[in-house]
PDB file of C-alpha atoms in Angstrom:
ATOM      1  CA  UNK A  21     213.120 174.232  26.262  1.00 51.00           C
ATOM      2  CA  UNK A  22     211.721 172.253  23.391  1.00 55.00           C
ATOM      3  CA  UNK A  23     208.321 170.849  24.225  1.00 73.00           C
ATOM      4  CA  UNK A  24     208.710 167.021  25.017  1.00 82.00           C
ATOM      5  CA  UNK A  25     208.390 164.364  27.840  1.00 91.00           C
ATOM      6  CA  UNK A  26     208.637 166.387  30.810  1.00 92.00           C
ATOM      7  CA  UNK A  27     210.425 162.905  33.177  1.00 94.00           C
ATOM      8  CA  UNK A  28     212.939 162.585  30.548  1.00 96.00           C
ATOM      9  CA  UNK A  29     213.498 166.602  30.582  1.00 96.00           C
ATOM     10  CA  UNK A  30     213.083 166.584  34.041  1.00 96.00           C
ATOM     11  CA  UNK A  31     215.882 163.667  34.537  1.00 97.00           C
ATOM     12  CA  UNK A  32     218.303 165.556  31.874  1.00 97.00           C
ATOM     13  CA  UNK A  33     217.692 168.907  34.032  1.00 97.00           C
ATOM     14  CA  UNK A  34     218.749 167.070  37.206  1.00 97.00           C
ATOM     15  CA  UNK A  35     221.370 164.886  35.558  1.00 97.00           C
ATOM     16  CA  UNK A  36     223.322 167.820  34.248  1.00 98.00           C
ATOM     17  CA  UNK A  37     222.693 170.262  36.653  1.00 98.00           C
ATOM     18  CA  UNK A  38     223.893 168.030  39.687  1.00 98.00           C
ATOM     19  CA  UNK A  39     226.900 166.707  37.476  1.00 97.00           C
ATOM     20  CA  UNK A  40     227.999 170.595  37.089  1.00 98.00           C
ATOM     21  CA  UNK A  41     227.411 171.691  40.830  1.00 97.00           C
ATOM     22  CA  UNK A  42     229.335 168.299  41.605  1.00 97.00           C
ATOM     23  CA  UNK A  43     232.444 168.989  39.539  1.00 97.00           C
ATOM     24  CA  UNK A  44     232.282 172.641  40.701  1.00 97.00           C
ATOM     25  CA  UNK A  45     231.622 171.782  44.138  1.00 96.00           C
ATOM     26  CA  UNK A  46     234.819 169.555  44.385  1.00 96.00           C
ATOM     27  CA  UNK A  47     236.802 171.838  42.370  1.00 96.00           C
ATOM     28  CA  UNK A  48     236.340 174.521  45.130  1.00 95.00           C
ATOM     29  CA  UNK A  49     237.358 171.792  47.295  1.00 94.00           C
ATOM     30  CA  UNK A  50     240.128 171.061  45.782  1.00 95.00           C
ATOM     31  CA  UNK A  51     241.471 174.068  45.639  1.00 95.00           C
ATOM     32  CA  UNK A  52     241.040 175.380  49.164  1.00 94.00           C
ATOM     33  CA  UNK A  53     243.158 172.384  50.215  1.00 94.00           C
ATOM     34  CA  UNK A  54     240.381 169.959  51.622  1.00 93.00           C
ATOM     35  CA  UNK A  55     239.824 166.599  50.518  1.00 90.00           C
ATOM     36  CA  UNK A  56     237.784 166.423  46.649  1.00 89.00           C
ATOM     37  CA  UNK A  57     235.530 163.869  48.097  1.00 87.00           C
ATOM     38  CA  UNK A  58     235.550 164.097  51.629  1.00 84.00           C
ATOM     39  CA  UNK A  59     232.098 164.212  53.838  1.00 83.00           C
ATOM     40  CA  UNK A  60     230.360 161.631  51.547  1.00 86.00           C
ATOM     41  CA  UNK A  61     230.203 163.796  48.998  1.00 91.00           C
ATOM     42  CA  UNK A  62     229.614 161.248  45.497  1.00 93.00           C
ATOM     43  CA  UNK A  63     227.160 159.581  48.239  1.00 91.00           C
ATOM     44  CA  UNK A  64     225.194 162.641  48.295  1.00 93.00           C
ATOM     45  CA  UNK A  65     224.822 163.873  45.018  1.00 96.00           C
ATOM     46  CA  UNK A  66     223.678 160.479  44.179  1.00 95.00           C
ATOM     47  CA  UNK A  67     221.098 160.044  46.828  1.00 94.00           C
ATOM     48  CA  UNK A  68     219.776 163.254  46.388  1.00 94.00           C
ATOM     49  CA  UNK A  69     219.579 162.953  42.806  1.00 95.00           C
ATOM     50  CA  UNK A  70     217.843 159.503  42.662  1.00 95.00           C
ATOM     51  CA  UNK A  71     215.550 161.103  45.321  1.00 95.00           C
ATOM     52  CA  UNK A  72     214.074 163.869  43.212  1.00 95.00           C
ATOM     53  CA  UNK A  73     214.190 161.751  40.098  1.00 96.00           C
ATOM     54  CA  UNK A  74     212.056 159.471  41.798  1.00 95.00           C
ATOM     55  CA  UNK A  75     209.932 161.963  43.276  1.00 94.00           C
ATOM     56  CA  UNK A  76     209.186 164.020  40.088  1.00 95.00           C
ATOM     57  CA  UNK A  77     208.132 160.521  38.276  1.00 95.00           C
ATOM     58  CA  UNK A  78     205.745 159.574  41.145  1.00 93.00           C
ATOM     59  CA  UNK A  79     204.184 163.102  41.328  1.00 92.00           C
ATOM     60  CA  UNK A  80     203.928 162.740  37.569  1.00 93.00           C
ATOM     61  CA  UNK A  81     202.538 159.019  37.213  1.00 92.00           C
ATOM     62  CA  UNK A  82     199.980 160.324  40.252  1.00 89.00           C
ATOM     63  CA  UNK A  83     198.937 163.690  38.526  1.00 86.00           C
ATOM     64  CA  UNK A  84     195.380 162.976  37.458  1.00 85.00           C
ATOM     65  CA  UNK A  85     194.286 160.843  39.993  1.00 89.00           C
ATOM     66  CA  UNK A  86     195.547 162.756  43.015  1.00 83.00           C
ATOM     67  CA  UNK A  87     195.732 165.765  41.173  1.00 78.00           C
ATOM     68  CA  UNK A  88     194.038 167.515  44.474  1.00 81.00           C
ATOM     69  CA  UNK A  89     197.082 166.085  46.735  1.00 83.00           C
ATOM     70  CA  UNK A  90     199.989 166.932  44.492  1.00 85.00           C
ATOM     71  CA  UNK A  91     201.128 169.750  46.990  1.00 84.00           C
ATOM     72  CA  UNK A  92     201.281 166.601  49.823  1.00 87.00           C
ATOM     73  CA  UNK A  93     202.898 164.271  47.322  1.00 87.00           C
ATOM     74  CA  UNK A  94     205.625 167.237  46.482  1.00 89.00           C
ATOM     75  CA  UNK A  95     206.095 167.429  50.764  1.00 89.00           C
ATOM     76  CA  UNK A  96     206.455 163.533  50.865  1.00 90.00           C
ATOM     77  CA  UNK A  97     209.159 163.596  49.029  1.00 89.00           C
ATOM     78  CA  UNK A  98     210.999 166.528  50.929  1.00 88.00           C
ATOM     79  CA  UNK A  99     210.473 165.024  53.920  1.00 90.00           C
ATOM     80  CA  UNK A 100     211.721 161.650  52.463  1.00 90.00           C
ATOM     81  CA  UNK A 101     214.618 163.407  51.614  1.00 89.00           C
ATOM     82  CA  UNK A 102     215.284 164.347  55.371  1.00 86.00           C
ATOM     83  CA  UNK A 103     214.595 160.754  56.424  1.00 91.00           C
ATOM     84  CA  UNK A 104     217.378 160.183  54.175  1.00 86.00           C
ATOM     85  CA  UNK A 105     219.743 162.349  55.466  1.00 85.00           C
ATOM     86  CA  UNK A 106     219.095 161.480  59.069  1.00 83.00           C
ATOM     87  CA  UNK A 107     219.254 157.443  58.208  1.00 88.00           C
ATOM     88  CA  UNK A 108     222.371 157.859  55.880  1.00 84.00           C
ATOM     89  CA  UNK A 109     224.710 160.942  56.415  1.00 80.00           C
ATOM     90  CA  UNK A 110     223.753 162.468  60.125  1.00 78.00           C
ATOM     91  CA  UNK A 111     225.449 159.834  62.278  1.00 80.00           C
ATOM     92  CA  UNK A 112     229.075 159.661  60.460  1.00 78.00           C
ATOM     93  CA  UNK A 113     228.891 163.923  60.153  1.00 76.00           C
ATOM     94  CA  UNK A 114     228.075 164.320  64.056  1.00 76.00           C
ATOM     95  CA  UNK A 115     230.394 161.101  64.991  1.00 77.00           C
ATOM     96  CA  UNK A 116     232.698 163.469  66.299  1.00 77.00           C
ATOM     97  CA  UNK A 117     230.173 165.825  67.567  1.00 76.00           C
ATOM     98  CA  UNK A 118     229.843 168.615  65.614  1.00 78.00           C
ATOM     99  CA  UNK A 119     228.921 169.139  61.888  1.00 75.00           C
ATOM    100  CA  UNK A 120     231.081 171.130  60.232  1.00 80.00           C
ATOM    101  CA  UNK A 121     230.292 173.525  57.751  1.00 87.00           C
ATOM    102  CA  UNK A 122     231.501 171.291  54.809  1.00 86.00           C
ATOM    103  CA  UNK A 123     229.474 168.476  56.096  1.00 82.00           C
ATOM    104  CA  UNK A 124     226.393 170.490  55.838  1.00 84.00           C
ATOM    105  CA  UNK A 125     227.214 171.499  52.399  1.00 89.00           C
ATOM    106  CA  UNK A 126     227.982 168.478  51.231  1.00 89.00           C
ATOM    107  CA  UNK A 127     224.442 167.197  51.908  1.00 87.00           C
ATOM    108  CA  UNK A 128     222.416 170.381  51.233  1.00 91.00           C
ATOM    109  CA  UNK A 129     223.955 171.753  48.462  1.00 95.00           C
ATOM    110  CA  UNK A 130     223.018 168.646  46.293  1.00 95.00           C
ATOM    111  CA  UNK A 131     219.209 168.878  48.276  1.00 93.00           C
ATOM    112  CA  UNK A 132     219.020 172.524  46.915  1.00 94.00           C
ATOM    113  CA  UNK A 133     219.929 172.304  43.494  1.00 96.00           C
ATOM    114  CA  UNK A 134     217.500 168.974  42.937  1.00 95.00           C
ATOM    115  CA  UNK A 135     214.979 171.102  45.008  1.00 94.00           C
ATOM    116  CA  UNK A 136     215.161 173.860  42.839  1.00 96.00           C
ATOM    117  CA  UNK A 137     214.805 171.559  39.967  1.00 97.00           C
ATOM    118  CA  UNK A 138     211.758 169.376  41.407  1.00 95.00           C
ATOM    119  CA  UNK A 139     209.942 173.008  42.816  1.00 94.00           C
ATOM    120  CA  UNK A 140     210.169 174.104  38.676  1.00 95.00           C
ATOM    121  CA  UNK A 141     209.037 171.299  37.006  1.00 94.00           C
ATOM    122  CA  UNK A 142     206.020 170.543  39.697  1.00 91.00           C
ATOM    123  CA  UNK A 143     204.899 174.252  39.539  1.00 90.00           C
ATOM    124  CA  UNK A 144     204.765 173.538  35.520  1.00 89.00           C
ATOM    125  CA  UNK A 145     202.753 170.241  36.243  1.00 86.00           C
ATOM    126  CA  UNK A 146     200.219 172.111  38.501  1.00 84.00           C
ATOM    127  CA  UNK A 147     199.817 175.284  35.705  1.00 84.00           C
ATOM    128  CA  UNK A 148     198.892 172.937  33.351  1.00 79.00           C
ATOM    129  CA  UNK A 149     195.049 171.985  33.213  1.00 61.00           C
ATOM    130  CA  UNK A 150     195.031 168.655  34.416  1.00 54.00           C
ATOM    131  CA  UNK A 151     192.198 166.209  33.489  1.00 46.00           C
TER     132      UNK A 151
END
C-alpha cells in the first residue's frame, strides 16, 4: 500500500475489511436458513470496529511518549474489547443458558478480523524507529 497516514489507512483497512466479512458473514447466514441479522450481529461489527479504530489512534497519538508501553497499550485495548463483550453481548447470548455456536461467531468473528487488522498495523508502528 501507498505510503500515507497510517489512521486513515488503518480506518480504510478496518472499514472495508469488516464491511466484506459482514456482508459475507450474513450471506452464509442467509443461506443456511438462519436469521441475516440474528445474535446482534450489525451490533457487533460496529462495536468491534469502533473498538480497534479507537485503539489503533490511541496507540498511535501515544507512540513517542509511551513508546516503551505500546505492547500494554495494544493489551488495553484487547482486554477492553472483552469488557465489551461481557457488558454488551454475554447476558442476551447466555439468557437462555447456553451460547450457541452462532452467538459466538457473531461476536468473535468481527473481534478477529479487527484483531488481525490492529496486530498488522501496530507491529508496523513498533518496526519503525520511533523518536
Amino acid at each position: 500500500m501507498a505510503k500515507g497516514n497510517p489512521i486513515i489507512q488503518f480506518i480504510a483497512i478496518t472499514l472495508l475489511s469488516l464491511c466484506l466479512v459482514f456482508f459475507l458473514h450474513s450471506t452464509i447466514l442467509r443461506s443456511n436458513g438462519f436469521p441475516q441479522y440474528g445474535n446482534q450481529l450489525v451490533l457487533s461489527y460496529l462495536v468491534n470496529g469502533m473498538l480497534a479504530i479507537s485503539i489503533f489512534v490511541s496507540i498511535y497519538i501515544f507512540r513517542r511518549k509511551l513508546k516503551n508501553q505500546i505492547g500494554f497499550l495494544f493489551m488495553g485495548g484487547s482486554f477492553l474489547k472483552f469488557i465489551f463483550f461481557f457488558i454488551i453481548f454475554y447476558p442476551g447470548f447466555k439468557a437462555d443458558g447456553e451460547m450457541s455456536r452462532l452467538e459466538f461467531a457473531s461476536f468473535f468473528v468481527p473481534y478477529g478480523i479487527s484483531l488481525i487488522i490492529e496486530t498488522i498495523f501496530t507491529a508496523r508502528l513498533l518496526k519503525k524507529r520511533i523518536d
